[in-house]
XYZ file of C-alpha atoms in Angstrom:
337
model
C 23.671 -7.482 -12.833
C 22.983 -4.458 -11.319
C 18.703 -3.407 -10.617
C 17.744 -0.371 -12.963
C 17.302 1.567 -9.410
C 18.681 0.332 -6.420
C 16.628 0.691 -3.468
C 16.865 -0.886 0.296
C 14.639 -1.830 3.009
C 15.500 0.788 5.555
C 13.523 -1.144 8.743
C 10.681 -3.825 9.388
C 7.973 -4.222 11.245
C 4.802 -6.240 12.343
C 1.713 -6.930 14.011
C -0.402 -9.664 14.094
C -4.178 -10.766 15.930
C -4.331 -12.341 19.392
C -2.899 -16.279 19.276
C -4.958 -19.022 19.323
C -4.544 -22.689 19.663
C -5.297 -24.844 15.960
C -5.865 -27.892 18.518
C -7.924 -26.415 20.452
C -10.205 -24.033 18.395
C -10.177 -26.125 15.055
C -13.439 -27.730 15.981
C -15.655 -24.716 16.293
C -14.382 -24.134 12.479
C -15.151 -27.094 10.887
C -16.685 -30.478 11.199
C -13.489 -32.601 10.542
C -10.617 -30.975 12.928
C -8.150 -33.857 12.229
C -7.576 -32.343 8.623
C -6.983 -29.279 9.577
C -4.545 -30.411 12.490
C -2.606 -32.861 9.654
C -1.436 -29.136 8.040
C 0.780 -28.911 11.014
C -0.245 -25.396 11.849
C 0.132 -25.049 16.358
C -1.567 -21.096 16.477
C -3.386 -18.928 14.115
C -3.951 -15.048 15.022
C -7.308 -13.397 15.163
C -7.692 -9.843 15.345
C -9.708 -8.132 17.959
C -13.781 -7.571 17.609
C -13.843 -4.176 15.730
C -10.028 -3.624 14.655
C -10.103 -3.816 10.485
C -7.336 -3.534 7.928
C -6.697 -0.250 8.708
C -5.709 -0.324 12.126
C -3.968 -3.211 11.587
C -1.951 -1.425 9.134
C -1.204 1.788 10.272
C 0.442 0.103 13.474
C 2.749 -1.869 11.753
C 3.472 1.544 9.871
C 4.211 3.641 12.743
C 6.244 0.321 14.380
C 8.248 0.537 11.055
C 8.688 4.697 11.063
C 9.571 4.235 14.684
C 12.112 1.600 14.076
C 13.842 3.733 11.082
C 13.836 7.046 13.171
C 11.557 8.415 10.824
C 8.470 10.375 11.167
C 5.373 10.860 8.632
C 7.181 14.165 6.596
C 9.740 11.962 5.729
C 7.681 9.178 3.696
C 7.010 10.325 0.050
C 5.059 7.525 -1.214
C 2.717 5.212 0.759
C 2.040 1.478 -1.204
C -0.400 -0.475 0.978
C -0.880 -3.954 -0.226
C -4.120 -5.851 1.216
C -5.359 -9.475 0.574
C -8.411 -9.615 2.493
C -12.025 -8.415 2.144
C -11.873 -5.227 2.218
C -13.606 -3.308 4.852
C -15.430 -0.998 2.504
C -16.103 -0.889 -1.179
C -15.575 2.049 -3.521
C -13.472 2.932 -0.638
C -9.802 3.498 -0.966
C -7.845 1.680 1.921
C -4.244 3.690 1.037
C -5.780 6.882 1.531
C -7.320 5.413 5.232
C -4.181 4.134 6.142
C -2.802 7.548 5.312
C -4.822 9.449 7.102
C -4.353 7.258 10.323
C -0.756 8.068 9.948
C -1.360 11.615 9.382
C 0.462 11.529 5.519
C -1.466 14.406 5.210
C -1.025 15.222 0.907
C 1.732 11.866 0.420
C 0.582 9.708 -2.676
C -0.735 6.432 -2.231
C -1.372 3.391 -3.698
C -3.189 0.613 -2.918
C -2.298 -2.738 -3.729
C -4.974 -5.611 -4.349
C -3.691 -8.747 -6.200
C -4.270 -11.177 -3.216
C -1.352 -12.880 -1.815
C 0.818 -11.204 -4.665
C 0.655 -7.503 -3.374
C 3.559 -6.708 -1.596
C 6.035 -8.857 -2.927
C 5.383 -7.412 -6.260
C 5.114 -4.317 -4.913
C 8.969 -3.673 -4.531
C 8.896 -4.072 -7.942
C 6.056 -1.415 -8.622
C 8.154 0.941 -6.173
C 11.184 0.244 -8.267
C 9.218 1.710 -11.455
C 7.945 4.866 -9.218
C 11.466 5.805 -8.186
C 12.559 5.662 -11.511
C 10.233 8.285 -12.910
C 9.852 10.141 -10.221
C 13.504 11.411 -8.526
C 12.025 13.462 -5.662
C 10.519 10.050 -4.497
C 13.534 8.958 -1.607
C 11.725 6.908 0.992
C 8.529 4.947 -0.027
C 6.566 3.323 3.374
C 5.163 -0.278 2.106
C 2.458 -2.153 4.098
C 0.732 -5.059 3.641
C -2.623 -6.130 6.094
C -4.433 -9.170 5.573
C -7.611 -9.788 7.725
C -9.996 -12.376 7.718
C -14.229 -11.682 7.765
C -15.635 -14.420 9.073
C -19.126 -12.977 7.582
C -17.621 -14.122 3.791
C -14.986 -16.987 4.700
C -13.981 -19.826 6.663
C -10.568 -19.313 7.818
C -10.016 -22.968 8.205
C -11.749 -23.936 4.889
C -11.264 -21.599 2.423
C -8.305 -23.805 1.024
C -5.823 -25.574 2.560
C -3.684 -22.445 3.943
C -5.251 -21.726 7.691
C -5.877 -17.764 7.796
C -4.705 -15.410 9.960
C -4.875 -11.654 10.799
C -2.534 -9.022 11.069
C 0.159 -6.709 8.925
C 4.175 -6.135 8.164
C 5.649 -3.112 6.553
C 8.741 -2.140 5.313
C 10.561 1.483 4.480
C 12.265 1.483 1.662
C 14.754 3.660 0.757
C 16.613 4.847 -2.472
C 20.106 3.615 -2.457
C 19.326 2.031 0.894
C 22.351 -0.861 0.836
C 20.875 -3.056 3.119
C 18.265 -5.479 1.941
C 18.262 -4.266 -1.778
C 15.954 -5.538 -3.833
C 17.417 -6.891 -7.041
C 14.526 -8.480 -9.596
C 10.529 -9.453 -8.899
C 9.616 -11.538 -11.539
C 5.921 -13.358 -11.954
C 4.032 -16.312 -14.143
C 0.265 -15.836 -14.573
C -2.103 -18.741 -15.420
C -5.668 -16.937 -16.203
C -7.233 -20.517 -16.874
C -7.449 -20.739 -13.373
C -8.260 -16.738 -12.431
C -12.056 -17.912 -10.492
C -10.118 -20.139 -8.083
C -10.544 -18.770 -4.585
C -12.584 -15.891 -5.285
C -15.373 -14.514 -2.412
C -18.353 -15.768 -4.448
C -21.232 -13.350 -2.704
C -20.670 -9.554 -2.298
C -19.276 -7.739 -5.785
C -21.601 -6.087 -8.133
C -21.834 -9.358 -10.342
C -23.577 -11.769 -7.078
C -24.427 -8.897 -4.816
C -26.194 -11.420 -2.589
C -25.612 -14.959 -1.144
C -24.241 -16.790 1.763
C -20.277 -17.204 0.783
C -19.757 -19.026 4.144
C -21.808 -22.037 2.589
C -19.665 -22.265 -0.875
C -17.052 -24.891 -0.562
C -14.011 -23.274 -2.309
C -12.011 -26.259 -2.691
C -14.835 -28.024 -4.442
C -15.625 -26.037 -6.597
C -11.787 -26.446 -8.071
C -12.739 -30.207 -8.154
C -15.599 -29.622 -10.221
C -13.903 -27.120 -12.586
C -11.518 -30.177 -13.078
C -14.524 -32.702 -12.946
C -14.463 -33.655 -17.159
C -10.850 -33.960 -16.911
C -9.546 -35.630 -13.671
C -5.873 -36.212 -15.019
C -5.754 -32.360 -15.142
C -6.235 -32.218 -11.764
C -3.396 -34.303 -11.070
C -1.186 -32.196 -13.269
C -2.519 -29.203 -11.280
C -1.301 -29.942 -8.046
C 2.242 -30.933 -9.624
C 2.418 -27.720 -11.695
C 1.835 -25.475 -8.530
C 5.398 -26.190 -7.061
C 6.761 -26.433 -10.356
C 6.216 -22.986 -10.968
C 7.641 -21.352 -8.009
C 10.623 -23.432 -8.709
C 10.345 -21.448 -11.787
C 9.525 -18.377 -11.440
C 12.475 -18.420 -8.241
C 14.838 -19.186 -11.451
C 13.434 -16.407 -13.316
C 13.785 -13.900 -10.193
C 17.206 -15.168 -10.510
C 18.682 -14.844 -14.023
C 16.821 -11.190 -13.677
C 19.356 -9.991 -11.337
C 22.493 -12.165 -12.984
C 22.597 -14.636 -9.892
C 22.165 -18.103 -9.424
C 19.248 -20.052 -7.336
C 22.269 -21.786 -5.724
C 23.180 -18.508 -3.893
C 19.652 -18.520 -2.013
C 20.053 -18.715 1.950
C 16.386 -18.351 2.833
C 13.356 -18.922 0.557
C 10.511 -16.875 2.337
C 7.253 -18.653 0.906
C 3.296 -17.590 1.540
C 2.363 -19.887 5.068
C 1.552 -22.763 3.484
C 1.149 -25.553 5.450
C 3.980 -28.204 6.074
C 3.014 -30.880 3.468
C 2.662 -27.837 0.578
C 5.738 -26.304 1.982
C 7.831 -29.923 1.896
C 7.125 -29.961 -1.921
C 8.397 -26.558 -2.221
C 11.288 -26.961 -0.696
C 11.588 -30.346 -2.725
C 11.230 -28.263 -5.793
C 13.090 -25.511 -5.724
C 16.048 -28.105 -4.217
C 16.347 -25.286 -1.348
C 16.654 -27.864 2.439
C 13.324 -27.509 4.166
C 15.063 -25.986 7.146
C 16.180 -22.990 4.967
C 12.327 -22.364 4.535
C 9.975 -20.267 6.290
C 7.881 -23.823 7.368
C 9.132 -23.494 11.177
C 7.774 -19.802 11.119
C 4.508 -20.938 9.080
C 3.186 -23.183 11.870
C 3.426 -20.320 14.156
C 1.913 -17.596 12.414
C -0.058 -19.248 9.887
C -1.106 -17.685 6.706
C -1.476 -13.533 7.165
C -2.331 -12.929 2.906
C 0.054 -10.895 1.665
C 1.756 -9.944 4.115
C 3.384 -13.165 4.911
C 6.746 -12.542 3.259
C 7.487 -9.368 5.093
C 6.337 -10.595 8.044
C 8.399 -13.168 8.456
C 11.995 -11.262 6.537
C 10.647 -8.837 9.089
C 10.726 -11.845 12.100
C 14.084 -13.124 10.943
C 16.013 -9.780 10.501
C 14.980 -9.235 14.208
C 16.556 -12.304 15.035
C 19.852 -11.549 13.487
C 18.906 -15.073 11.473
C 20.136 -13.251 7.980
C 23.656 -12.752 7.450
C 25.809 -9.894 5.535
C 25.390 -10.908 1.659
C 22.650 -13.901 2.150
C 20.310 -13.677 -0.587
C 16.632 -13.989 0.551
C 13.461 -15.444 -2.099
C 10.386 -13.880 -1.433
C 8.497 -16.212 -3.637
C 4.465 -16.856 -3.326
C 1.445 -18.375 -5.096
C -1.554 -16.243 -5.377
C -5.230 -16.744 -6.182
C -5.341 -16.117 -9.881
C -3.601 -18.228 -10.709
C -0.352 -16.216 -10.351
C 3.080 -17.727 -8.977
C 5.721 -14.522 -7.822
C 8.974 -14.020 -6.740
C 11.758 -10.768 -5.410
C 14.998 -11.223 -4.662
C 16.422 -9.079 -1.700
C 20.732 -9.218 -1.154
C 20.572 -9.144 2.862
């Protein structure tokens, strides 16, 4: 089945925060290292004192432009996708990004459903070329940064957070990387999970960095503890689905995938992917994950963008870019290599 537009990633790119050692640095996070060691993370990237989103972003931009041949005339839409705090409210981060890139008039749009944005995004960039034919080349970027002021990269949940941002160019009729189908499942039950607690207009003030996230997901489960239970089975259940739904979107079967490219979860999380979705461990992004840890959205393209650099994906290997986000929403593209 062919996609109602066909489209292409064009080039990738990336940047990402200075390393750091888990072993080594997990201690001045929290008060119980060993448990964040178990997750089998080795480094985690911090961006510098001072360099936001923004930056962040518009490197990886221009490192994608550069890497196409392209300059800022010939980008027609800009999509930023960002996952973190962001660095400014009533503030729009697209129209930052642009102007660091010197987009001068371009249309933006910015991007903000967590860990969903960008993969979801091809899909939203599908839609604009089809309504819009003078749209050729669309530059998507996705920036995920942590603030320490409002969380606790180590225990916010049991993904270790890291900074830095991947973008793409994507291209009408572009034949390499097409994107085929995005397809998503949303649970609202579960939509407060995760959420900064202190800082929007409903609980302007409060100390965030004291709110244990994951306990408060116990307690939301606290009448019903079999629920819980069910839960944790249900998350890997549903990428396994929502992968199959990706698939009979574009006419093709799970069997075909070569690479599932899942958020940075850690090992144990990614293991019962893998065991879900029946796709061999090895064929998942877990080796990447414990280097890179989780950078928000922009883990998928970051790591497509790490592999195609590699010459890891082969003519005609189909590629998952599958994710769970806080929400509770479970997503999925499909991308023919």
């Amino acid at each position: 089945m062919n996609p109602p537009i066909a489209l292409g990633i064009v080039s990738l790119a990336h940047v990402l925060g200075e390393p750091c050692d888990v072993a080594e640095t997990a201690g001045s996070y929290v008060d119980d290292p060993d448990r964040v060691i178990r997750w089998g993370y080795r480094t985690f990237h911090r961006a510098a004192p001072g360099v936001g989103q923004t930056r962040m972003a518009a490197d990886a931009a221009q490192r994608a432009l550069d890497a196409a041949g392209l300059s800022a005339s010939d980008i027609d839409y800009l999509v930023v996708a960002d996952s973190g705090v962001p660095e400014y409210l009533n503030w729009d981060a697209s129209a930052a990004v642009a102007r660091e890139l010197e987009l001068g008039s371009t249309p933006t749009l910015l991007a903000t459903q967590g860990c969903a944005s960008a993969v979801t995004a091809l899909q939203q960039i599908a839609g604009l070329m089809a309504v819009r034919d003078d749209i050729q080349r669309v530059l998507l970027v996705a920036v995920h940064r942590v603030s320490e002021e409002h969380i606790n990269r180590m225990r916010n949940n049991t993904c270790l957070g890291s900074d830095g941002a991947a973008a793409a160019v994507v291209q009408r009729g572009h034949g390499r990387l097409q994107w085929l189908a995005t397809d998503q499942i949303v649970d609202p039950r579960y939509v407060d999970f995760f959420r900064v607690e202190y800082g929007g207009s409903a609980a302007p003030t409060g100390e965030n960095l004291k709110v244990d996230q994951l306990g408060l997901i116990h307690q939301h489960f606290r009448r019903e503890p079999e629920q819980l239970a069910q839960f944790v089975k249900d998350v890997d259940h549903q990428v396994a689905a929502v992968v199959e739904r990706a698939c009979e979107r574009a006419g093709v079967s799970s069997s075909e995938i070569r690479r599932l490219i899942y958020l940075n979860d850690n090992q144990h999380s990614l293991a019962g992917v893998a065991k879900a979705t029946g796709i061999p461990l090895e064929r998942t992004n877990a080796a990447l994950s414990a280097e890179l840890s989780h950078v928000g959205c922009a883990d998928q393209l970051m790591c497509l963008s790490i592999y195609d650099s590699r010459d890891e994906l082969a003519p005609g290997d189909l590629v998952a870019l599958a994710g769970l986000s806080g929400g509770m929403q479970w997503f999925c593209s499909l991308v023919r290599v």
